[in-house]
Amino acid sequence: MGSDDTPAPGAATRESATRARTRRAILDAAVSVLTADHSASLGDVAEAAGVGRTTVHRYFPERSDLLAAIGTDVRDRVAAASERARLDEGPAPEAMERLCLEYFELGDRMLLLYDVPQFVAWSGIEEESAADLALLALVRRGQQDGTLDPEVDVSWLQDVMWALLYAAWIQARDQGTPKHTALSLCLRTLRKAVAP
Amino acid sequence: MGSDDTPAPGAATRESATRARTRRAILDAAVSVLTADHSASLGDVAEAAGVGRTTVHRYFPERSDLLAAIGTDVRDRVAAASERARLDEGPAPEAMERLCLEYFELGDRMLLLYDVPQFVAWSGIEEESAADLALLALVRRGQQDGTLDPEVDVSWLQDVMWALLYAAWIQARDQGTPKHTALSLCLRTLRKAVAP
DNA sequence: CCTTTCTGGAACAGAGATGTTCCATTGTGG
DNA sequence: CCACAATGGAACATCTCTGTTCCAGAAAGG
């Protein structure tokens, strides 16, 4: 590593395949380590990723850079999940279930984002993402056509969905419930909870 | 403070009124500070409690002692709340709502216990507390007399209750919803979610 | 095969938290 | 009022994490 780490100082340089792989390994390891302990050290992350602590610093100069990268990563995955769910198609409750299914796959990452507010702060995730807006529109649509409970606030319905997903993850993690079972419990309960 | 801090070395000595007050101030401050930032320093706790850092150390020699004390404190409050709810009286769904009402009052403390697993580990809270068992019995009773959904697992129903409480706290904290409103949303949703 | 890229380890300085000791001061209670 | 309990602050050693630099060796890639 004789000289310069950032090959093209000012431009958006494409990463080599090797670097991309290492980068992803660090990111994934960070998610799983930080999920277990929010204040884990960068040394722990490096060890879990199977790389040297120096290498972690090479990719993410400061701790906050790593956290921000995790935040951005999750943001992208959420956006992709939201699109795959095609929230504007079909009956609202079913669209909501499709969304749950997609979000459920994100697993650990969402838990992390939820209770470490710094990820959001560092990575420039704004209050209202496209995914949030799409869900908001979905709920409004469902309330208007009478398929969703019209008496509760939109943000509450949204919180309930997150809470039930959270419960399903916990159920799978702590009780050893198979993931598909936990998910189906989640969907069943959500269906009743959001019904008019 | 010339000499000895633990007046009677081996016995269960009753604390003086002064010490009891200081102890509680530190404990309460610790809860509110750690809620905001799980890795806050003991200096922060001391400042919030309005005492010197030395004093904190006098009451809780090591950091883990403080965390354990918080855990024990919450455990006691949960037990008291569970008893006040009189889970063995009246219809199961209403008993469950009484419990929610009691738990909701515990607020911050529960959130803390939920996502800082060390509290549980340090303070000797066992897996199955009396409160857990009482809730378990309540759910069984409700399922047998047909007032609670019999198709879902007991532990799931339990998780759902916690999840909705969590959602209500978040709603109050982040959305600025008045507490009583958040609670009534929580109860309304729970009622539908646990219905057969 | 040989050059460039990439990596791991060691060694270092600085910051912050922890836990300890000692002492002067305040206050509480008898 | 006076003895003793209780406190706050300063000073200290220690520890861990962080972020940095430098270099030798492994791995890619032409």
Short mmCIF file of C-alpha atoms (C1' of nucleotides) in Angstrom, two decimals:
data_model
loop_
_atom_site.label_atom_id
_atom_site.label_comp_id
_atom_site.label_asym_id
_atom_site.label_seq_id
_atom_site.Cartn_x
_atom_site.Cartn_y
_atom_site.Cartn_z
CA MET A 1 0.00 0.00 0.00
CA GLY A 2 2.81 2.31 -0.80
CA SER A 3 1.15 5.55 -1.74
CA ASP A 4 -2.38 6.70 -2.36
CA ASP A 5 -5.57 5.05 -1.18
CA THR A 6 -8.09 7.02 -3.21
CA PRO A 7 -7.01 6.37 -6.79
CA ALA A 8 -8.90 9.23 -8.38
CA PRO A 9 -9.10 12.07 -5.90
CA GLY A 10 -12.12 14.00 -7.09
CA ALA A 11 -14.10 11.67 -9.31
CA ALA A 12 -16.66 8.92 -8.70
CA THR A 13 -14.29 6.07 -9.33
CA ARG A 14 -15.69 2.59 -9.82
CA GLU A 15 -14.37 0.12 -7.27
CA SER A 16 -12.43 -2.93 -8.31
CA ALA A 17 -14.19 -6.26 -7.78
CA THR A 18 -11.85 -7.08 -4.92
CA ARG A 19 -12.52 -3.86 -3.11
CA ALA A 20 -16.26 -4.19 -3.59
CA ARG A 21 -16.18 -7.65 -2.04
CA THR A 22 -14.13 -6.55 0.96
CA ARG A 23 -16.34 -3.54 1.43
CA ARG A 24 -19.46 -5.66 1.51
CA ALA A 25 -17.89 -8.16 3.93
CA ILE A 26 -17.11 -5.36 6.35
CA LEU A 27 -20.57 -3.87 5.99
CA ASP A 28 -22.30 -7.20 6.60
CA ALA A 29 -20.09 -8.04 9.54
CA ALA A 30 -20.73 -4.63 11.03
CA VAL A 31 -24.48 -5.17 10.84
CA SER A 32 -24.38 -8.51 12.59
CA VAL A 33 -21.88 -7.43 15.25
CA LEU A 34 -23.60 -4.14 15.98
CA THR A 35 -26.94 -5.89 16.18
CA ALA A 36 -25.62 -7.95 19.07
CA ASP A 37 -23.90 -5.00 20.75
CA HIS A 38 -24.52 -1.43 19.71
CA SER A 39 -21.24 -0.25 21.15
CA ALA A 40 -19.01 -2.93 19.70
CA SER A 41 -15.54 -1.74 18.75
CA LEU A 42 -14.16 -1.50 15.24
CA GLY A 43 -11.78 -4.28 16.23
CA ASP A 44 -14.74 -6.56 16.79
CA VAL A 45 -16.16 -5.64 13.42
CA ALA A 46 -12.82 -6.30 11.73
CA GLU A 47 -12.51 -9.68 13.39
CA ALA A 48 -16.03 -10.67 12.42
CA ALA A 49 -15.37 -9.60 8.85
CA GLY A 50 -12.14 -11.58 8.78
CA VAL A 51 -10.04 -8.54 7.91
CA GLY A 52 -7.50 -6.46 9.76
CA ARG A 53 -8.53 -3.44 11.75
CA THR A 54 -6.37 -1.35 9.45
CA THR A 55 -8.40 -2.46 6.47
CA VAL A 56 -11.63 -1.35 8.08
CA HIS A 57 -10.09 2.07 8.55
CA ARG A 58 -9.01 2.12 4.95
CA TYR A 59 -12.61 1.73 3.75
CA PHE A 60 -14.28 3.79 6.45
CA PRO A 61 -11.84 6.37 7.83
CA GLU A 62 -13.94 7.15 10.87
CA ARG A 63 -16.48 5.21 12.85
CA SER A 64 -19.22 7.55 11.72
CA ASP A 65 -18.39 6.75 8.10
CA LEU A 66 -19.10 3.09 8.75
CA LEU A 67 -22.38 3.86 10.49
CA ALA A 68 -23.40 6.18 7.69
CA ALA A 69 -22.62 3.49 5.13
CA ILE A 70 -24.83 1.04 7.00
CA GLY A 71 -27.60 3.61 7.05
CA THR A 72 -27.32 4.22 3.35
CA ASP A 73 -27.21 0.51 2.64
CA VAL A 74 -30.39 -0.09 4.59
CA ARG A 75 -32.05 2.90 2.95
CA ASP A 76 -31.40 1.42 -0.46
CA ARG A 77 -32.68 -1.98 0.54
CA VAL A 78 -35.84 -0.49 1.99
CA ALA A 79 -36.44 1.46 -1.20
CA ALA A 80 -35.96 -1.66 -3.31
CA ALA A 81 -38.25 -3.68 -1.05
CA SER A 82 -40.92 -1.02 -1.26
CA GLU A 83 -40.82 -1.06 -5.04
CA ARG A 84 -40.98 -4.82 -5.24
CA ALA A 85 -44.12 -4.75 -3.12
CA ARG A 86 -45.98 -2.70 -5.78
CA LEU A 87 -47.98 -0.85 -3.18
CA ASP A 88 -50.27 0.79 -5.70
CA GLU A 89 -51.62 -2.48 -7.03
CA GLY A 90 -54.44 -4.63 -5.68
CA PRO A 91 -56.37 -4.42 -2.42
CA ALA A 92 -54.68 -2.36 0.28
CA PRO A 93 -54.46 -5.05 2.97
CA GLU A 94 -52.81 -7.45 0.57
CA ALA A 95 -50.37 -4.81 -0.60
CA MET A 96 -49.50 -4.18 3.02
CA GLU A 97 -48.83 -7.86 3.51
CA ARG A 98 -46.59 -7.93 0.48
CA LEU A 99 -44.65 -5.08 2.01
CA CYS A 100 -44.34 -6.90 5.30
CA LEU A 101 -43.02 -9.91 3.49
CA GLU A 102 -40.36 -7.85 1.79
CA TYR A 103 -39.40 -5.98 4.94
CA PHE A 104 -39.24 -9.18 6.92
CA GLU A 105 -36.42 -10.35 4.69
CA LEU A 106 -34.32 -7.36 5.75
CA GLY A 107 -34.25 -8.77 9.26
CA ASP A 108 -31.46 -7.59 11.55
CA ARG A 109 -30.78 -4.50 9.51
CA MET A 110 -34.11 -2.96 10.34
CA LEU A 111 -33.78 -3.60 14.05
CA LEU A 112 -30.46 -1.84 13.96
CA LEU A 113 -31.80 1.18 12.13
CA TYR A 114 -34.67 1.37 14.55
CA ASP A 115 -32.82 1.70 17.80
CA VAL A 116 -29.57 3.35 16.78
CA PRO A 117 -30.78 6.76 15.67
CA GLN A 118 -27.25 7.78 14.69
CA PHE A 119 -27.44 5.71 11.54
CA VAL A 120 -30.23 7.87 10.32
CA ALA A 121 -28.50 11.06 11.38
CA TRP A 122 -25.16 10.26 9.78
CA SER A 123 -26.31 8.94 6.45
CA GLY A 124 -28.55 11.72 5.24
CA ILE A 125 -31.75 9.72 5.35
CA GLU A 126 -34.47 12.29 5.34
CA GLU A 127 -37.67 12.12 7.27
CA GLU A 128 -39.91 11.22 4.39
CA SER A 129 -38.40 8.69 2.04
CA ALA A 130 -40.11 7.49 -1.11
CA ALA A 131 -40.96 4.27 0.70
CA ASP A 132 -42.61 6.16 3.54
CA LEU A 133 -44.64 8.22 1.13
CA ALA A 134 -45.74 5.15 -0.80
CA LEU A 135 -46.89 3.48 2.39
CA LEU A 136 -48.68 6.65 3.42
CA ALA A 137 -50.52 6.73 0.11
CA LEU A 138 -51.38 3.07 0.46
CA VAL A 139 -52.90 3.57 3.89
CA ARG A 140 -54.93 6.53 2.68
CA ARG A 141 -56.19 4.50 -0.25
CA GLY A 142 -57.15 1.62 2.02
CA GLN A 143 -58.98 3.90 4.40
CA GLN A 144 -60.93 5.53 1.58
CA ASP A 145 -62.11 2.31 0.00
CA GLY A 146 -63.00 0.89 3.41
CA THR A 147 -60.49 -1.95 3.57
CA LEU A 148 -58.42 -0.39 6.35
CA ASP A 149 -59.56 0.91 9.72
CA PRO A 150 -60.43 4.58 9.09
CA GLU A 151 -60.50 5.59 12.74
CA VAL A 152 -56.81 5.43 13.51
CA ASP A 153 -54.09 7.80 12.46
CA VAL A 154 -51.95 6.90 9.47
CA SER A 155 -48.71 7.08 11.44
CA TRP A 156 -50.14 4.74 14.04
CA LEU A 157 -50.99 2.11 11.46
CA GLN A 158 -47.46 2.46 10.19
CA ASP A 159 -46.02 2.05 13.69
CA VAL A 160 -48.18 -1.02 14.26
CA MET A 161 -46.77 -2.65 11.16
CA TRP A 162 -43.23 -2.02 12.33
CA ALA A 163 -44.02 -3.20 15.83
CA LEU A 164 -45.48 -6.48 14.58
CA LEU A 165 -42.50 -7.05 12.32
CA TYR A 166 -40.29 -6.40 15.30
CA ALA A 167 -42.26 -8.91 17.34
CA ALA A 168 -41.90 -11.49 14.60
CA TRP A 169 -38.14 -11.04 14.45
CA ILE A 170 -37.86 -11.31 18.21
CA GLN A 171 -40.06 -14.38 18.16
CA ALA A 172 -37.80 -16.03 15.60
CA ARG A 173 -34.62 -15.01 17.36
CA ASP A 174 -35.48 -15.68 20.99
CA GLN A 175 -38.16 -18.37 20.84
CA GLY A 176 -36.59 -20.27 18.00
CA THR A 177 -39.78 -20.08 15.98
CA PRO A 178 -39.12 -20.87 12.31
CA LYS A 179 -39.03 -17.70 10.27
CA HIS A 180 -41.93 -18.59 8.03
CA THR A 181 -44.07 -19.37 11.08
CA ALA A 182 -43.18 -16.09 12.74
CA LEU A 183 -43.98 -14.28 9.54
CA SER A 184 -47.36 -15.92 9.15
CA LEU A 185 -48.22 -15.08 12.76
CA CYS A 186 -47.24 -11.53 12.02
CA LEU A 187 -49.39 -11.32 8.91
CA ARG A 188 -52.36 -12.93 10.60
CA THR A 189 -52.24 -10.49 13.48
CA LEU A 190 -51.65 -7.51 11.24
CA ARG A 191 -54.64 -8.45 9.12
CA LYS A 192 -56.89 -8.34 12.15
CA ALA A 193 -55.27 -5.24 13.58
CA VAL A 194 -55.73 -3.07 10.51
CA ALA A 195 -59.21 -4.29 9.65
CA PRO A 196 -62.02 -1.74 9.99
CA MET B 1 -16.46 10.38 54.89
CA GLY B 2 -13.56 9.44 57.03
CA SER B 3 -13.75 5.72 57.30
CA ASP B 4 -16.08 2.98 56.22
CA ASP B 5 -18.84 3.12 53.63
CA THR B 6 -20.63 -0.11 54.44
CA PRO B 7 -21.66 0.38 58.06
CA ALA B 8 -22.42 -3.22 58.88
CA PRO B 9 -20.18 -5.43 56.78
CA GLY B 10 -22.10 -8.65 56.63
CA ALA B 11 -25.69 -7.80 57.50
CA ALA B 12 -28.64 -6.45 55.55
CA THR B 13 -28.37 -2.93 56.90
CA ARG B 14 -31.26 -0.54 56.44
CA GLU B 15 -30.27 2.62 54.59
CA SER B 16 -30.62 6.01 56.18
CA ALA B 17 -33.30 8.23 54.68
CA THR B 18 -30.65 10.46 53.14
CA ARG B 19 -28.88 7.60 51.45
CA ALA B 20 -32.12 6.15 50.18
CA ARG B 21 -33.03 9.45 48.57
CA THR B 22 -29.64 9.86 46.91
CA ARG B 23 -29.72 6.30 45.71
CA ARG B 24 -33.09 6.80 44.07
CA ALA B 25 -32.01 10.07 42.47
CA ILE B 26 -29.05 8.34 40.86
CA LEU B 27 -31.17 5.44 39.71
CA ASP B 28 -33.81 7.69 38.15
CA ALA B 29 -31.22 9.88 36.49
CA ALA B 30 -29.49 6.83 35.10
CA VAL B 31 -32.71 5.61 33.53
CA SER B 32 -33.45 8.87 31.80
CA VAL B 33 -29.88 9.45 30.64
CA LEU B 34 -29.34 5.90 29.42
CA THR B 35 -32.65 5.99 27.61
CA ALA B 36 -31.36 8.85 25.51
CA ASP B 37 -27.93 7.31 24.99
CA HIS B 38 -27.17 3.72 25.89
CA SER B 39 -23.48 4.38 26.18
CA ALA B 40 -23.62 7.51 28.30
CA SER B 41 -20.80 7.85 30.80
CA LEU B 42 -21.13 7.71 34.56
CA GLY B 43 -20.18 11.35 34.59
CA ASP B 44 -23.30 12.13 32.58
CA VAL B 45 -25.41 10.15 35.01
CA ALA B 46 -23.88 11.95 37.97
CA GLU B 47 -24.50 15.33 36.42
CA ALA B 48 -28.10 14.47 35.62
CA ALA B 49 -28.64 13.25 39.15
CA GLY B 50 -27.11 16.39 40.56
CA VAL B 51 -24.43 14.53 42.48
CA GLY B 52 -20.69 14.14 42.13
CA ARG B 53 -19.20 11.35 40.11
CA THR B 54 -17.55 10.09 43.27
CA THR B 55 -20.93 9.68 44.92
CA VAL B 56 -22.21 7.53 42.09
CA HIS B 57 -19.22 5.30 42.60
CA ARG B 58 -19.92 5.13 46.29
CA TYR B 59 -23.35 3.69 45.69
CA PHE B 60 -22.51 1.58 42.67
CA PRO B 61 -18.84 0.61 42.75
CA GLU B 62 -18.79 -0.53 39.14
CA ARG B 63 -20.79 0.36 36.09
CA SER B 64 -22.30 -3.10 36.01
CA ASP B 65 -23.59 -2.59 39.56
CA LEU B 66 -25.59 0.40 38.39
CA LEU B 67 -26.99 -1.46 35.41
CA ALA B 68 -27.91 -4.40 37.61
CA ALA B 69 -29.66 -2.07 40.04
CA ILE B 70 -31.70 -0.62 37.21
CA GLY B 71 -32.63 -4.12 36.11
CA THR B 72 -33.72 -5.09 39.59
CA ASP B 73 -35.67 -1.87 39.97
CA VAL B 74 -37.58 -2.49 36.77
CA ARG B 75 -38.18 -6.09 37.75
CA ASP B 76 -39.80 -4.96 40.99
CA ARG B 77 -41.96 -2.40 39.22
CA VAL B 78 -43.12 -4.95 36.69
CA ALA B 79 -44.05 -7.34 39.48
CA ALA B 80 -46.00 -4.64 41.28
CA ALA B 81 -47.77 -3.60 38.08
CA SER B 82 -48.71 -7.19 37.37
CA GLU B 83 -50.25 -7.56 40.80
CA ARG B 84 -52.18 -4.32 40.55
CA ALA B 85 -53.72 -5.54 37.29
CA ARG B 86 -55.37 -8.49 39.09
CA LEU B 87 -54.96 -10.74 36.07
CA ASP B 88 -57.09 -13.53 37.52
CA GLU B 89 -60.20 -11.40 37.79
CA GLY B 90 -62.81 -10.60 35.16
CA PRO B 91 -62.81 -11.28 31.42
CA ALA B 92 -59.39 -12.04 29.94
CA PRO B 93 -59.30 -9.26 27.34
CA GLU B 94 -60.14 -6.66 29.96
CA ALA B 95 -57.53 -8.02 32.33
CA MET B 96 -55.01 -7.76 29.53
CA GLU B 97 -55.97 -4.16 28.97
CA ARG B 98 -55.55 -3.42 32.65
CA LEU B 99 -52.09 -4.90 32.43
CA CYS B 100 -51.25 -2.76 29.41
CA LEU B 101 -52.39 0.28 31.29
CA GLU B 102 -50.10 -0.53 34.18
CA TYR B 103 -47.14 -1.37 31.97
CA PHE B 104 -47.63 1.75 29.92
CA GLU B 105 -46.95 3.82 33.02
CA LEU B 106 -43.49 2.27 33.30
CA GLY B 107 -42.61 3.97 30.05
CA ASP B 108 -38.92 4.60 29.43
CA ARG B 109 -37.81 1.94 31.82
CA MET B 110 -39.29 -0.84 29.73
CA LEU B 111 -37.77 0.43 26.51
CA LEU B 112 -34.41 0.42 28.23
CA LEU B 113 -34.80 -3.10 29.50
CA TYR B 114 -35.88 -4.21 26.07
CA ASP B 115 -32.92 -3.14 24.02
CA VAL B 116 -30.09 -3.29 26.53
CA PRO B 117 -29.94 -7.00 27.23
CA GLN B 118 -27.13 -6.48 29.76
CA PHE B 119 -29.60 -5.21 32.34
CA VAL B 120 -31.28 -8.55 32.33
CA ALA B 121 -28.02 -10.44 32.40
CA TRP B 122 -26.49 -8.45 35.27
CA SER B 123 -29.43 -8.31 37.61
CA GLY B 124 -30.39 -11.95 37.91
CA ILE B 125 -33.79 -11.58 36.29
CA GLU B 126 -34.71 -15.09 35.41
CA GLU B 127 -36.53 -16.18 32.31
CA GLU B 128 -39.88 -16.82 33.92
CA SER B 129 -40.85 -14.17 36.44
CA ALA B 130 -44.07 -14.29 38.43
CA ALA B 131 -45.46 -11.61 36.13
CA ASP B 132 -44.68 -13.70 33.07
CA LEU B 133 -46.35 -16.73 34.56
CA ALA B 134 -49.44 -14.75 35.53
CA LEU B 135 -49.75 -13.42 31.99
CA LEU B 136 -49.26 -16.92 30.63
CA ALA B 137 -52.07 -18.21 32.81
CA LEU B 138 -54.26 -15.30 31.75
CA VAL B 139 -53.77 -16.04 28.09
CA ARG B 140 -54.52 -19.73 28.61
CA ARG B 141 -57.68 -18.84 30.48
CA GLY B 142 -58.78 -16.47 27.73
CA GLN B 143 -58.15 -19.05 25.05
CA GLN B 144 -60.13 -21.69 26.90
CA ASP B 145 -63.21 -19.55 27.46
CA GLY B 146 -63.09 -18.32 23.89
CA THR B 147 -62.35 -14.65 24.51
CA LEU B 148 -58.82 -14.78 23.07
CA ASP B 149 -57.68 -16.07 19.70
CA PRO B 150 -56.95 -19.78 20.31
CA GLU B 151 -54.98 -20.31 17.12
CA VAL B 152 -51.85 -18.41 18.00
CA ASP B 153 -49.11 -19.40 20.36
CA VAL B 154 -49.13 -17.98 23.87
CA SER B 155 -45.68 -16.45 23.55
CA TRP B 156 -46.72 -14.73 20.35
CA LEU B 157 -49.67 -13.07 21.99
CA GLN B 158 -47.31 -11.94 24.70
CA ASP B 159 -44.87 -10.53 22.16
CA VAL B 160 -47.69 -8.73 20.38
CA MET B 161 -48.67 -7.00 23.57
CA TRP B 162 -45.13 -5.80 24.15
CA ALA B 163 -44.78 -4.74 20.54
CA LEU B 164 -47.93 -2.63 20.65
CA LEU B 165 -46.86 -1.03 23.91
CA TYR B 166 -43.55 -0.27 22.28
CA ALA B 167 -45.33 1.28 19.32
CA ALA B 168 -47.42 3.42 21.64
CA TRP B 169 -44.36 4.73 23.47
CA ILE B 170 -42.63 5.50 20.20
CA GLN B 171 -45.74 7.20 18.93
CA ALA B 172 -45.86 9.41 22.02
CA ARG B 173 -42.15 10.14 21.95
CA ASP B 174 -41.54 10.74 18.26
CA GLN B 175 -44.88 11.89 16.92
CA GLY B 176 -45.78 13.97 19.94
CA THR B 177 -49.05 12.15 20.37
CA PRO B 178 -50.50 12.73 23.84
CA LYS B 179 -49.90 9.74 26.07
CA HIS B 180 -53.54 8.97 26.69
CA THR B 181 -54.22 9.03 22.96
CA ALA B 182 -51.33 6.71 22.24
CA LEU B 183 -52.50 4.37 24.95
CA SER B 184 -56.04 4.26 23.66
CA LEU B 185 -54.78 3.52 20.14
CA CYS B 186 -52.70 0.74 21.63
CA LEU B 187 -55.62 -0.76 23.51
CA ARG B 188 -57.95 -0.48 20.53
CA THR B 189 -55.50 -2.29 18.27
CA LEU B 190 -54.66 -4.89 20.86
CA ARG B 191 -58.32 -5.65 21.36
CA LYS B 192 -58.72 -6.42 17.69
CA ALA B 193 -55.44 -8.27 17.44
CA VAL B 194 -56.16 -10.75 20.22
CA ALA B 195 -59.79 -11.33 19.37
CA PRO B 196 -60.69 -14.84 18.14
"C1'" DC C 1 6.30 -13.36 -14.97
"C1'" DC C 2 6.28 -8.91 -13.10
"C1'" DT C 3 3.93 -4.79 -11.77
"C1'" DT C 4 0.20 -2.85 -9.35
"C1'" DT C 5 -3.21 -3.35 -5.97
"C1'" DC C 6 -4.52 -4.76 -1.69
"C1'" DT C 7 -3.86 -6.38 2.77
"C1'" DG C 8 -2.32 -7.42 7.79
"C1'" DG C 9 0.45 -6.35 11.68
"C1'" DA C 10 3.12 -3.54 14.62
"C1'" DA C 11 3.84 0.58 16.84
"C1'" DC C 12 2.34 5.05 18.26
"C1'" DA C 13 -0.16 9.19 20.28
"C1'" DG C 14 -4.32 11.01 21.89
"C1'" DA C 15 -8.89 11.02 23.91
"C1'" DG C 16 -12.20 9.52 27.09
"C1'" DA C 17 -14.03 6.51 30.69
"C1'" DT C 18 -13.25 3.96 34.74
"C1'" DG C 19 -12.16 3.10 39.31
"C1'" DT C 20 -9.45 4.67 43.46
"C1'" DT C 21 -7.70 7.57 47.21
"C1'" DC C 22 -7.60 11.49 50.05
"C1'" DC C 23 -9.35 15.64 52.14
"C1'" DA C 24 -12.13 19.65 53.06
"C1'" DT C 25 -16.86 20.87 53.53
"C1'" DT C 26 -21.71 20.44 54.30
"C1'" DG C 27 -25.76 18.46 56.60
"C1'" DT C 28 -28.47 15.71 59.71
"C1'" DG C 29 -29.80 13.81 63.86
"C1'" DG C 30 -29.38 13.08 68.58
"C1'" DC D 1 -24.28 22.18 69.82
"C1'" DC D 2 -21.54 18.52 68.42
"C1'" DA D 3 -20.31 14.06 66.59
"C1'" DC D 4 -20.80 11.52 62.68
"C1'" DA D 5 -22.83 10.61 58.26
"C1'" DA D 6 -22.67 12.07 53.66
"C1'" DT D 7 -20.99 14.70 49.91
"C1'" DG D 8 -18.06 16.96 46.16
"C1'" DG D 9 -13.81 17.73 44.02
"C1'" DA D 10 -9.16 17.10 42.80
"C1'" DA D 11 -5.60 14.21 41.50
"C1'" DC D 12 -4.07 9.83 39.97
"C1'" DA D 13 -3.10 5.31 37.46
"C1'" DT D 14 -5.07 2.35 34.13
"C1'" DC D 15 -7.62 0.71 30.29
"C1'" DT D 16 -9.81 0.62 25.94
"C1'" DC D 17 -10.93 2.51 21.68
"C1'" DT D 18 -9.65 5.47 18.06
"C1'" DG D 19 -7.18 7.06 14.30
"C1'" DT D 20 -2.53 7.26 12.02
"C1'" DT D 21 1.83 5.84 9.89
"C1'" DC D 22 4.96 2.66 7.94
"C1'" DC D 23 6.38 -1.53 5.89
"C1'" DA D 24 6.66 -6.27 4.35
"C1'" DG D 25 4.14 -9.80 2.22
"C1'" DA D 26 0.08 -11.79 -0.37
"C1'" DA D 27 -3.01 -11.52 -4.19
"C1'" DA D 28 -4.68 -9.84 -8.67
"C1'" DG D 29 -4.33 -8.79 -13.19
"C1'" DG D 30 -1.99 -7.45 -17.24
#
